[in-house]
């Protein structure tokens, strides 16, 4: 690692790592407001709703799919596109038992499950306020002994039920990077320190899913496995803690709603010698957005042993051979999306009316620009369509011609669109449009031929 980098990290240490103060406070009302907005404005729908719903499973609607994609793109941009030491991967979701035997998930990836013999509900023992009292019926001392419940979904590959091979849906994307370490090392011309990044679905048979998309059985992760010479592991651990904390701040999470919390020893996963969580003040209290872990050489050694392959780095310059350590920033895409929505939600009084506005960072906003002809009159629509066609190659645009312009502004505010472009009757004469900014509601008159540049400069995507 370059000495300059280490110095920079040390300088930041006191400010970010271990910031534990309870700065913001829980806000249960906000939860209902955001969940309602998500349904009403097509961000997130309960899955299989026409069949009565499928518990804790969600579908991402027209706006949710844009927002979630923007969260993942922002992560990819910062973790892959803007770096020379990270490459991408998209590994299979289905994998054979050997992978999970080696990783330790078959033996260790479980939660302690207890059943209430009174009301027959199931609970995670480690999440109970009082391990003797059932939170559903209040019965005291009626729990069964705790059983280890493995969280992996198991299924069968092959057309004949019962005769196929067991396979698992991955519970984390990380193992895809470890089992491809050799492939990537040999083909990408990278050497430690370097990383492999992946975004994709993971599956866990959670005992207590809930809090909307915070904990679901099917969710998306954004993970980086960053392989380093063992003696640099501590510095890189610190480096990634700072980088990842800053990423959320840069995308608009206020600093009083974000903290970095180091794990206690008894919280550490089976592979980790040190983990710190980036936590967000959700409406019910602090909750994990991302874990940054020092996984040491655990995974590469395990897979080397189980597969019989050499998973190590040979430095031709020095003749040194070693198993790299791995620093892992592991984030949830769906969970982060929820945090960005919660942090962006705002209500303010404007002209005796309550304006709901999502103050999303422009990079995350589903639509960057809404094109709004002042009226539905035939005379305005061709000009509006011309402006829309000019903007669409550059920005994700909405086009709305229904209802009064004030109502349409409010609709765009509520879904976080940073700019509205209004085409009025003067536009037919002066070839200019009115641009309204979401947060300040200020308006500018801009010539159509300067519109793309004007928006590009302000959106700074
Ligand atoms: N490879 C390490 C790993 O998977 P993790 O802390 O279990 O670590 C990383 O998961 C992130 O994935 C979490 O911080 C969280 O944001 C997200 N995540 C984990 N389980 C989830 C669930 N059931 N629903 C939604 N997001 C989840």
PDB file of N, CA and C and ligand atoms in Angstrom, residues 171-172 174 204 206 213-216 219 221 223 271 288-291 295 328 330-332 334-335, ligand 1:
ATOM      1  N   UNK A 171     -26.717 -17.782   0.073  1.00  0.00           N
ATOM      2  CA  UNK A 171     -27.165 -16.867   1.117  1.00  0.00           C
ATOM      3  C   UNK A 171     -26.331 -15.587   1.151  1.00  0.00           C
ATOM      4  N   UNK A 172     -25.279 -15.534   0.347  1.00  0.00           N
ATOM      5  CA  UNK A 172     -24.465 -14.322   0.200  1.00  0.00           C
ATOM      6  C   UNK A 172     -23.795 -14.427  -1.172  1.00  0.00           C
ATOM      7  N   UNK A 174     -20.801 -13.433  -1.693  1.00  0.00           N
ATOM      8  CA  UNK A 174     -19.356 -13.467  -1.438  1.00  0.00           C
ATOM      9  C   UNK A 174     -18.656 -14.729  -1.933  1.00  0.00           C
ATOM     10  N   UNK A 204     -32.181 -16.030   2.131  1.00  0.00           N
ATOM     11  CA  UNK A 204     -32.025 -16.575   3.484  1.00  0.00           C
ATOM     12  C   UNK A 204     -33.403 -16.879   4.041  1.00  0.00           C
ATOM     13  N   UNK A 206     -35.083 -16.513   6.605  1.00  0.00           N
ATOM     14  CA  UNK A 206     -35.106 -15.779   7.874  1.00  0.00           C
ATOM     15  C   UNK A 206     -36.268 -16.250   8.743  1.00  0.00           C
ATOM     16  N   UNK A 213     -38.866  -3.890   3.666  1.00  0.00           N
ATOM     17  CA  UNK A 213     -37.790  -4.591   2.943  1.00  0.00           C
ATOM     18  C   UNK A 213     -36.486  -4.664   3.744  1.00  0.00           C
ATOM     19  N   UNK A 214     -36.542  -4.303   5.039  1.00  0.00           N
ATOM     20  CA  UNK A 214     -35.320  -4.353   5.846  1.00  0.00           C
ATOM     21  C   UNK A 214     -34.804  -5.788   5.949  1.00  0.00           C
ATOM     22  N   UNK A 215     -35.684  -6.715   6.299  1.00  0.00           N
ATOM     23  CA  UNK A 215     -35.263  -8.116   6.397  1.00  0.00           C
ATOM     24  C   UNK A 215     -36.252  -8.976   5.629  1.00  0.00           C
ATOM     25  N   UNK A 216     -35.809  -9.504   4.491  1.00  0.00           N
ATOM     26  CA  UNK A 216     -36.665 -10.329   3.641  1.00  0.00           C
ATOM     27  C   UNK A 216     -35.926 -11.633   3.355  1.00  0.00           C
ATOM     28  N   UNK A 219     -33.320 -10.979  -1.226  1.00  0.00           N
ATOM     29  CA  UNK A 219     -32.872  -9.588  -1.179  1.00  0.00           C
ATOM     30  C   UNK A 219     -31.640  -9.434  -2.071  1.00  0.00           C
ATOM     31  N   UNK A 221     -27.694  -7.970  -2.594  1.00  0.00           N
ATOM     32  CA  UNK A 221     -26.467  -7.533  -1.918  1.00  0.00           C
ATOM     33  C   UNK A 221     -25.518  -6.854  -2.898  1.00  0.00           C
ATOM     34  N   UNK A 223     -21.458  -6.611  -2.831  1.00  0.00           N
ATOM     35  CA  UNK A 223     -20.324  -7.053  -2.012  1.00  0.00           C
ATOM     36  C   UNK A 223     -19.003  -6.923  -2.768  1.00  0.00           C
ATOM     37  N   UNK A 271     -16.212 -16.470  10.298  1.00  0.00           N
ATOM     38  CA  UNK A 271     -15.011 -16.234   9.493  1.00  0.00           C
ATOM     39  C   UNK A 271     -14.259 -14.960   9.892  1.00  0.00           C
ATOM     40  N   UNK A 288     -28.457  -2.208  10.786  1.00  0.00           N
ATOM     41  CA  UNK A 288     -27.277  -2.393   9.917  1.00  0.00           C
ATOM     42  C   UNK A 288     -27.602  -2.157   8.442  1.00  0.00           C
ATOM     43  N   UNK A 289     -26.729  -1.383   7.784  1.00  0.00           N
ATOM     44  CA  UNK A 289     -26.823  -1.230   6.328  1.00  0.00           C
ATOM     45  C   UNK A 289     -25.775  -2.089   5.641  1.00  0.00           C
ATOM     46  N   UNK A 290     -24.634  -2.196   6.318  1.00  0.00           N
ATOM     47  CA  UNK A 290     -23.487  -2.838   5.689  1.00  0.00           C
ATOM     48  C   UNK A 290     -22.512  -3.290   6.757  1.00  0.00           C
ATOM     49  N   UNK A 291     -21.856  -4.425   6.512  1.00  0.00           N
ATOM     50  CA  UNK A 291     -20.794  -4.856   7.409  1.00  0.00           C
ATOM     51  C   UNK A 291     -19.465  -4.788   6.675  1.00  0.00           C
ATOM     52  N   UNK A 295     -11.898 -10.781   6.899  1.00  0.00           N
ATOM     53  CA  UNK A 295     -12.141 -12.231   6.862  1.00  0.00           C
ATOM     54  C   UNK A 295     -10.840 -13.021   6.904  1.00  0.00           C
ATOM     55  N   UNK A 328     -13.805  -7.313   3.443  1.00  0.00           N
ATOM     56  CA  UNK A 328     -15.094  -7.398   2.757  1.00  0.00           C
ATOM     57  C   UNK A 328     -16.077  -6.321   3.203  1.00  0.00           C
ATOM     58  N   UNK A 330     -19.698  -5.497   2.771  1.00  0.00           N
ATOM     59  CA  UNK A 330     -20.877  -6.224   2.279  1.00  0.00           C
ATOM     60  C   UNK A 330     -22.135  -5.423   2.594  1.00  0.00           C
ATOM     61  N   UNK A 331     -22.763  -4.887   1.546  1.00  0.00           N
ATOM     62  CA  UNK A 331     -23.920  -4.008   1.748  1.00  0.00           C
ATOM     63  C   UNK A 331     -25.187  -4.654   1.209  1.00  0.00           C
ATOM     64  N   UNK A 332     -26.319  -4.220   1.725  1.00  0.00           N
ATOM     65  CA  UNK A 332     -27.611  -4.661   1.198  1.00  0.00           C
ATOM     66  C   UNK A 332     -28.144  -3.582   0.268  1.00  0.00           C
ATOM     67  N   UNK A 334     -31.266  -3.612  -1.277  1.00  0.00           N
ATOM     68  CA  UNK A 334     -32.663  -3.326  -0.977  1.00  0.00           C
ATOM     69  C   UNK A 334     -32.786  -2.589   0.364  1.00  0.00           C
ATOM     70  N   UNK A 335     -31.966  -2.986   1.321  1.00  0.00           N
ATOM     71  CA  UNK A 335     -31.997  -2.321   2.622  1.00  0.00           C
ATOM     72  C   UNK A 335     -31.495  -0.880   2.518  1.00  0.00           C
TER      73      UNK A 335
HETATM   74  N1  LIG B   1     -20.856 -11.760   2.903  1.00  0.00           N
HETATM   75  C1  LIG B   1     -21.124 -11.207   4.173  1.00  0.00           C
HETATM   76  C2  LIG B   1     -22.544 -11.018   4.435  1.00  0.00           C
HETATM   77  O1  LIG B   1     -23.399 -11.514   3.707  1.00  0.00           O
HETATM   78  P1  LIG B   1     -24.229  -9.957   6.101  1.00  0.00           P
HETATM   79  O2  LIG B   1     -24.012  -8.932   7.168  1.00  0.00           O
HETATM   80  O3  LIG B   1     -24.909 -11.218   6.481  1.00  0.00           O
HETATM   81  O4  LIG B   1     -22.787 -10.233   5.498  1.00  0.00           O
HETATM   82  C3  LIG B   1     -24.549  -8.103   4.296  1.00  0.00           C
HETATM   83  O5  LIG B   1     -25.016  -9.292   4.898  1.00  0.00           O
HETATM   84  C4  LIG B   1     -25.687  -7.124   4.109  1.00  0.00           C
HETATM   85  O6  LIG B   1     -26.753  -7.749   3.384  1.00  0.00           O
HETATM   86  C5  LIG B   1     -26.325  -6.669   5.411  1.00  0.00           C
HETATM   87  O7  LIG B   1     -25.615  -5.592   5.986  1.00  0.00           O
HETATM   88  C6  LIG B   1     -27.704  -6.227   4.945  1.00  0.00           C
HETATM   89  O8  LIG B   1     -27.659  -4.911   4.414  1.00  0.00           O
HETATM   90  C7  LIG B   1     -27.984  -7.196   3.815  1.00  0.00           C
HETATM   91  N2  LIG B   1     -28.872  -8.267   4.289  1.00  0.00           N
HETATM   92  C8  LIG B   1     -28.522  -9.383   4.974  1.00  0.00           C
HETATM   93  N3  LIG B   1     -29.598 -10.133   5.243  1.00  0.00           N
HETATM   94  C9  LIG B   1     -30.661  -9.493   4.713  1.00  0.00           C
HETATM   95  C10 LIG B   1     -32.077  -9.775   4.649  1.00  0.00           C
HETATM   96  N4  LIG B   1     -32.591 -10.886   5.154  1.00  0.00           N
HETATM   97  N5  LIG B   1     -32.875  -8.870   4.016  1.00  0.00           N
HETATM   98  C11 LIG B   1     -32.359  -7.746   3.457  1.00  0.00           C
HETATM   99  N6  LIG B   1     -31.045  -7.440   3.486  1.00  0.00           N
HETATM  100  C12 LIG B   1     -30.208  -8.291   4.098  1.00  0.00           C
END
